PDB file of C-alpha atoms in Angstrom:
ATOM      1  CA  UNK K 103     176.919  96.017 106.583  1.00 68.00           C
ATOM      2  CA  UNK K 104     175.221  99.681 107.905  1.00 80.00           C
ATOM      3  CA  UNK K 105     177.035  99.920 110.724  1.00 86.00           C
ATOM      4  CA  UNK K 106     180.648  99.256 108.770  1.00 91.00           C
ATOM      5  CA  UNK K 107     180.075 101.675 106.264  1.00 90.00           C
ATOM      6  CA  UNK K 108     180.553 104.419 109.198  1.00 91.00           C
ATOM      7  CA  UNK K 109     183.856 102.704 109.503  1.00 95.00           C
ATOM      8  CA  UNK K 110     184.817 102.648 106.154  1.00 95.00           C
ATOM      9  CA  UNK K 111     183.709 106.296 105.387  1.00 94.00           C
ATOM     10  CA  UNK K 112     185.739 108.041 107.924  1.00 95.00           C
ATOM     11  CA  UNK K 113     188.769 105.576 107.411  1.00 96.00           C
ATOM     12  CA  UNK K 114     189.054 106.995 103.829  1.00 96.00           C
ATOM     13  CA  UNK K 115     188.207 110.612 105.052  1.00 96.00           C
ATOM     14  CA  UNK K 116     190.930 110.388 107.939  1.00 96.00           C
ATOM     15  CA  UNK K 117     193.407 108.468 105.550  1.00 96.00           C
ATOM     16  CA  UNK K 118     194.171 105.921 107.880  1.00 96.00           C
ATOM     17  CA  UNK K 119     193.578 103.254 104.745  1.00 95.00           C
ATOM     18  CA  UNK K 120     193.355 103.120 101.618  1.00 94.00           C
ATOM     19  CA  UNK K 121     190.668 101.741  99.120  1.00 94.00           C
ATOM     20  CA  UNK K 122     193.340  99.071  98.325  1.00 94.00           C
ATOM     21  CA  UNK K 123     194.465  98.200 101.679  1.00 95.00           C
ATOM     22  CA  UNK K 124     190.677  98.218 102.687  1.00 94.00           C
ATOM     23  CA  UNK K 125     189.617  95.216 100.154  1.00 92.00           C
ATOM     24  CA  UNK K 126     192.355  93.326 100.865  1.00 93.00           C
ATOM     25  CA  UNK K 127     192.209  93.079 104.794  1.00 94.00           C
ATOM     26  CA  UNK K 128     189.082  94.936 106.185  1.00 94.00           C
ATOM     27  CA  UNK K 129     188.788  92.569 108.163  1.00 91.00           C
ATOM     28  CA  UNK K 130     192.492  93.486 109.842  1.00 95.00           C
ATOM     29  CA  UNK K 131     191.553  96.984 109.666  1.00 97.00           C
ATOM     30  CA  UNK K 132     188.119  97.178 110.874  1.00 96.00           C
ATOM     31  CA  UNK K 133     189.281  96.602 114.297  1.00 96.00           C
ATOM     32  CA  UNK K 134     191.806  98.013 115.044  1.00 96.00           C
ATOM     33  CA  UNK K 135     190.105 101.329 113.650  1.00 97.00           C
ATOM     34  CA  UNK K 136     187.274 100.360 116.476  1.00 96.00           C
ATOM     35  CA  UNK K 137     189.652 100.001 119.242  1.00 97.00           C
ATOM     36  CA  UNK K 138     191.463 103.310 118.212  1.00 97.00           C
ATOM     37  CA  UNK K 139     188.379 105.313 117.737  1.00 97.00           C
ATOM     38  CA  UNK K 140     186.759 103.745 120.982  1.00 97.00           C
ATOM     39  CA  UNK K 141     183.830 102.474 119.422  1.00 95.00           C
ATOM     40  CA  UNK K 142     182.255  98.972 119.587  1.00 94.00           C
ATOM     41  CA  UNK K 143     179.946  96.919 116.960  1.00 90.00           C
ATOM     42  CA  UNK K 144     176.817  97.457 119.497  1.00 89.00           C
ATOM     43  CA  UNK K 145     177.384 101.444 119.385  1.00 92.00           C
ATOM     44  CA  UNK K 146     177.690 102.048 115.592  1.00 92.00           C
ATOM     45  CA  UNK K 147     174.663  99.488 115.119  1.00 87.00           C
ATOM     46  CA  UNK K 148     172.575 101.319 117.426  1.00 89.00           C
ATOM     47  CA  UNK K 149     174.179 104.686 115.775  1.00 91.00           C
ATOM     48  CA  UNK K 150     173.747 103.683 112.355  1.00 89.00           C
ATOM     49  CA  UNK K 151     169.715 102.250 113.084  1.00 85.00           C
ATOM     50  CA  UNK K 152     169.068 106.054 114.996  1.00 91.00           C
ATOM     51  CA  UNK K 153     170.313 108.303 111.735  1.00 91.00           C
ATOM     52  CA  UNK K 154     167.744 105.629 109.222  1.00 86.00           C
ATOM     53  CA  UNK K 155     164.907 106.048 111.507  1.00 88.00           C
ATOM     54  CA  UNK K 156     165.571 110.472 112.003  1.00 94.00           C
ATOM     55  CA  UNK K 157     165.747 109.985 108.085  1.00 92.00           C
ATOM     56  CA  UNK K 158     162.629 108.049 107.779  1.00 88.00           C
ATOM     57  CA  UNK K 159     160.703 109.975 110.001  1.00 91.00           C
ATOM     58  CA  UNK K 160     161.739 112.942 108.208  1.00 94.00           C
ATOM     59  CA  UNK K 161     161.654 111.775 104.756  1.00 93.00           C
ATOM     60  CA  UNK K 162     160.201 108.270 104.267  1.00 85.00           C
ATOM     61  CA  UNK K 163     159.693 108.781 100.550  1.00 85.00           C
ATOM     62  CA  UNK K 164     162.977 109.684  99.988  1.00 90.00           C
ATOM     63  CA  UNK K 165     164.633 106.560 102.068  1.00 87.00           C
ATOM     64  CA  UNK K 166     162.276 104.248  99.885  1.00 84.00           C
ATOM     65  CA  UNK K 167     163.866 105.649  96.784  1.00 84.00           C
ATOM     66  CA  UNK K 168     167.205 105.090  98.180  1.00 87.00           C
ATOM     67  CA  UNK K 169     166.502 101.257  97.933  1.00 85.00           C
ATOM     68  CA  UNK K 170     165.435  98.760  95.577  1.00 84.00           C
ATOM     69  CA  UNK K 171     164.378  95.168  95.129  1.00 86.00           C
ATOM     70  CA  UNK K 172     166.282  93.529  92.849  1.00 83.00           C
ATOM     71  CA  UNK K 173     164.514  91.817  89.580  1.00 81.00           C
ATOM     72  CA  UNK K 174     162.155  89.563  89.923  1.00 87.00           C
ATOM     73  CA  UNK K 175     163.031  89.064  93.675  1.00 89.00           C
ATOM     74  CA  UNK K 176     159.391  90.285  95.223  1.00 91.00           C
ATOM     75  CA  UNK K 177     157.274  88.390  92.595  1.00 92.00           C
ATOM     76  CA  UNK K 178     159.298  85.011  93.623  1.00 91.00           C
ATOM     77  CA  UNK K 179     159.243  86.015  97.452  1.00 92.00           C
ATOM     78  CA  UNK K 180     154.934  86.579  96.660  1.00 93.00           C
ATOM     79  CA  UNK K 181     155.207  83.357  95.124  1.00 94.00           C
ATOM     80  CA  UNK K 182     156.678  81.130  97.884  1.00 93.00           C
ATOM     81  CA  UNK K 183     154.846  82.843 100.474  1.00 94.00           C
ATOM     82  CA  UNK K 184     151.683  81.699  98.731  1.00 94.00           C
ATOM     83  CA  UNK K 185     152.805  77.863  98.667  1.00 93.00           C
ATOM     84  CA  UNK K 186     151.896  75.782 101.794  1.00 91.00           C
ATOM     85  CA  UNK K 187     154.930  73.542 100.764  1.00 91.00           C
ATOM     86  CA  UNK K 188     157.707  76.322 100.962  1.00 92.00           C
ATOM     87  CA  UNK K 189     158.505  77.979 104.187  1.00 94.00           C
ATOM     88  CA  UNK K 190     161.073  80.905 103.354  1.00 95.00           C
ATOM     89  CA  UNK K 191     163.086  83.126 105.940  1.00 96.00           C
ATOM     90  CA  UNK K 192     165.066  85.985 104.986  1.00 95.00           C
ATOM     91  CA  UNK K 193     168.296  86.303 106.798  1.00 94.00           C
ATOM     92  CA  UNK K 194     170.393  89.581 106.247  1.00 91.00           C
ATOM     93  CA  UNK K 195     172.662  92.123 107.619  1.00 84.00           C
ATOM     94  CA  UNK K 196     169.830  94.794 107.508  1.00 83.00           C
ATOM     95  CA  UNK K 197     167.446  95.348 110.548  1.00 83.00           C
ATOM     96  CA  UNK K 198     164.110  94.106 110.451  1.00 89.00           C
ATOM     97  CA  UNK K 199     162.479  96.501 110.281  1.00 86.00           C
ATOM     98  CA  UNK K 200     163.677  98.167 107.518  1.00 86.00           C
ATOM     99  CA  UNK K 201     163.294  94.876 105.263  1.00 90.00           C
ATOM    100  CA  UNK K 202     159.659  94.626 106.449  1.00 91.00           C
ATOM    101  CA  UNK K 203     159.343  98.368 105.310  1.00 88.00           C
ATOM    102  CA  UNK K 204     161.067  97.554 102.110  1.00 90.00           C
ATOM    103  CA  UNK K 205     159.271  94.972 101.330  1.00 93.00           C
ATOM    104  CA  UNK K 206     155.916  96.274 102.015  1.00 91.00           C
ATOM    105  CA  UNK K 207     156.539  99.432 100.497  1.00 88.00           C
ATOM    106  CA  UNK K 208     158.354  98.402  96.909  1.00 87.00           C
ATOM    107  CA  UNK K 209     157.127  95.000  96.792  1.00 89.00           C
ATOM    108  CA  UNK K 210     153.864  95.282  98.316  1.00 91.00           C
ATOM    109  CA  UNK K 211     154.903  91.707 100.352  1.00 93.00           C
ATOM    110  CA  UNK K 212     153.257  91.085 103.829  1.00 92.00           C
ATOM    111  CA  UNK K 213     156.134  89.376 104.875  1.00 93.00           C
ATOM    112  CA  UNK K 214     155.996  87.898 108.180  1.00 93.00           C
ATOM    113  CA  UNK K 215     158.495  89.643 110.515  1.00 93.00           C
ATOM    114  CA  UNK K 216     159.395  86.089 112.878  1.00 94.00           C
ATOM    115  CA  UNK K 217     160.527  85.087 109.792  1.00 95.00           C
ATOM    116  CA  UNK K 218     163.237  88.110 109.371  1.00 95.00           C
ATOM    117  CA  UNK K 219     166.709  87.402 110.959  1.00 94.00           C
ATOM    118  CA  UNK K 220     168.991  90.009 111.430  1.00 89.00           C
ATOM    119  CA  UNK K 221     172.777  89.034 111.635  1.00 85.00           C
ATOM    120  CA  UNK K 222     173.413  92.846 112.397  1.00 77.00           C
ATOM    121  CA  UNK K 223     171.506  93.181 115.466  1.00 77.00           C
ATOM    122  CA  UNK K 224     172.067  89.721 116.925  1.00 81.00           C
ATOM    123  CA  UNK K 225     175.727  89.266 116.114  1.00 82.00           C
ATOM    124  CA  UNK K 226     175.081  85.597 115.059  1.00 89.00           C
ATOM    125  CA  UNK K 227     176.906  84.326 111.541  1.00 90.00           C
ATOM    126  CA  UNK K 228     174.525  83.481 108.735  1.00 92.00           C
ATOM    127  CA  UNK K 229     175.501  80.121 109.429  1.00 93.00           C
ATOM    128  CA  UNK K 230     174.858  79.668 112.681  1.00 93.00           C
ATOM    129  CA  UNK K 231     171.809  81.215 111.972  1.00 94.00           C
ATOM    130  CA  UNK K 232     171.078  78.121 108.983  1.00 95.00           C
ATOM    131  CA  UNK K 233     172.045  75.107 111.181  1.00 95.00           C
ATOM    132  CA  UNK K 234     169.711  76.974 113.469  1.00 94.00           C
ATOM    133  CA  UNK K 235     167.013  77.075 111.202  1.00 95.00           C
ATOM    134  CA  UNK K 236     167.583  73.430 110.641  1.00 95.00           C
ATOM    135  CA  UNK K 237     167.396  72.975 113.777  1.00 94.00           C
ATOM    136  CA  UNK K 238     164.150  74.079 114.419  1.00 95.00           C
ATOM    137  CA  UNK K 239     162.671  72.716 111.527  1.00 95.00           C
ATOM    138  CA  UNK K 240     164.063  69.346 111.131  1.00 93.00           C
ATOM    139  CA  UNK K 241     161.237  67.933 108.663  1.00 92.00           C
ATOM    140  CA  UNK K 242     162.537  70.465 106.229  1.00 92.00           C
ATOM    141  CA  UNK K 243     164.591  68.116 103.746  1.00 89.00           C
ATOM    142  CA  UNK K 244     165.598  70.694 101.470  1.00 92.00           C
ATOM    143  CA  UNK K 245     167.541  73.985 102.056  1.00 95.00           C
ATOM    144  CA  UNK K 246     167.990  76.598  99.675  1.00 95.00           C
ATOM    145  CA  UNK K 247     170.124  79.942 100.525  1.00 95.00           C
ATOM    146  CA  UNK K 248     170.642  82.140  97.973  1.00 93.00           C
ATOM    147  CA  UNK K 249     173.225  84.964  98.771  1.00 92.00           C
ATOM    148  CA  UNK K 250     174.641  87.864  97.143  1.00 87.00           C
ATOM    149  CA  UNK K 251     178.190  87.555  99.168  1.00 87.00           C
ATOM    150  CA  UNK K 252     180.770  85.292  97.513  1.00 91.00           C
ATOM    151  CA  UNK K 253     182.469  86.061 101.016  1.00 88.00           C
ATOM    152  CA  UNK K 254     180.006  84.835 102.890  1.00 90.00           C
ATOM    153  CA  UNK K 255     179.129  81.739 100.292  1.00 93.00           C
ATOM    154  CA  UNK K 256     182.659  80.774 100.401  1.00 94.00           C
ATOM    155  CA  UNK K 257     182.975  80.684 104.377  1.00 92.00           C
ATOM    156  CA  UNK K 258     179.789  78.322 104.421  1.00 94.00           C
ATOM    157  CA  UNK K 259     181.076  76.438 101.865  1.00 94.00           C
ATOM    158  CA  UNK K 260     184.858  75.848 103.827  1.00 93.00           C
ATOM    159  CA  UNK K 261     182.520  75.235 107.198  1.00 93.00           C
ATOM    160  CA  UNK K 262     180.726  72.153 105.210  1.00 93.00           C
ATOM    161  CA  UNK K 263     183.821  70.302 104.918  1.00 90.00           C
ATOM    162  CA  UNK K 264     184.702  69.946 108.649  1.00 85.00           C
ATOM    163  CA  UNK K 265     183.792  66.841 110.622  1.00 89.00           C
ATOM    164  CA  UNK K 266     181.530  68.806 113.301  1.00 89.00           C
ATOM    165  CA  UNK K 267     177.553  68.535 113.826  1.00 87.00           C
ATOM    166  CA  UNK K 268     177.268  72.495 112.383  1.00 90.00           C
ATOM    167  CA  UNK K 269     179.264  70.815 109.031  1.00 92.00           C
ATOM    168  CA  UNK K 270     177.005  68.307 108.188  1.00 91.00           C
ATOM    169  CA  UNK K 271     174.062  70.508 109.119  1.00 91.00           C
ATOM    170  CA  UNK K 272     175.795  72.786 106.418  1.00 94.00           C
ATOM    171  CA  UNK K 273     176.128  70.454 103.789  1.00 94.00           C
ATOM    172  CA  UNK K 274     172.131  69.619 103.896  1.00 93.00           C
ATOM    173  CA  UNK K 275     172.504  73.153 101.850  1.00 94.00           C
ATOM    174  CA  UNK K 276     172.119  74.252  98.383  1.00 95.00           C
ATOM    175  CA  UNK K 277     173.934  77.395  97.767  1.00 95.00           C
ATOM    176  CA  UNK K 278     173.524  79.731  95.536  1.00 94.00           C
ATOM    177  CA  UNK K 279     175.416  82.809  94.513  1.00 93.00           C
ATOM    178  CA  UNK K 280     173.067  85.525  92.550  1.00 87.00           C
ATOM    179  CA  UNK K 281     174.341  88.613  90.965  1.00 81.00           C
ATOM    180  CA  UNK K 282     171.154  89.993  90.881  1.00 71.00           C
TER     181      UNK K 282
END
């Protein structure tokens, strides 16, 4: 996410890891680097969120051109938002309101901000955030979540095989890995 790549950046500048030593245990690393460097998650969010929104004030065009929508992904976003029969919610490790901007901007979507969750800013795993979801929508009886994470695909997928209330919530999902 944002705030990591703060993190990762000045580990490989200070050479307190390596690229190697980063893929294989970042999550080890990550950390411990925090505790050293007496930061915490809340911090380098807020941090990271401040520098994108001097930049955009500064220089919108430029941060639009810095991102992209993958292929075909804002014609099939326009698409389901237009169906009365498909309620889609976008959850990712950006902030709001930089997808809404995104969105609007190189898509030309109106997409509706309550339905924008931000694992970044709340802290909450992607699948808490699902069984949520199913939660609150209960007459829902089929889930779709389409990820570009194996990492993250492949902890859902070892959560649906528990016995608990969250796995079977889980297991209501389809999941689907895109490469975009």
């Amino acid at each position: 996410t944002g705030y990591e790549n703060m993190l990762l950046s000045r580990a490989l500048v200070e050479g307190k890891a390596s690229v190697g030593e980063i893929l294989e245990d970042w999550g080890g690393i990550m950390p411990r680097l925090m505790e050293e460097w007496d930061v915490n998650r809340d911090e380098l969010v807020i941090a990271f969120g401040d520098t994108r929104d001097a930049w955009i004030k500064e220089d919108e065009e430029s941060w639009v051109g810095k991102n992209s929508l993958y292929p075909s992904v804002a014609g099939a976003l326009q698409t389901a938002l237009e169906r009365e029969d498909v309620l889609v919610y976008i959850v990712t490790t950006k902030q709001t309101r930089y997808v809404v901007r995104i969105l609007k901007q190189l898509g030309e979507i109106d997409f509706p901000e309550s339905r924008i969750i931000s694992s970044t800013v709340s802290g909450i795993p992607k699948s808490t955030t699902l069984c949520r979801l199913m939660a609150n929508h209960p007459d829902v009886s089929s889930w779709h979540f389409v990820e570009d994470r194996f990492k993250t695909l492949e902890g859902i997928r070892s959560k649906q095989d528990g016995e608990s209330a969250e796995a079977a919530d889980l297991r209501k999902l389809n999941l689907y890995l895109v490469d975009w």
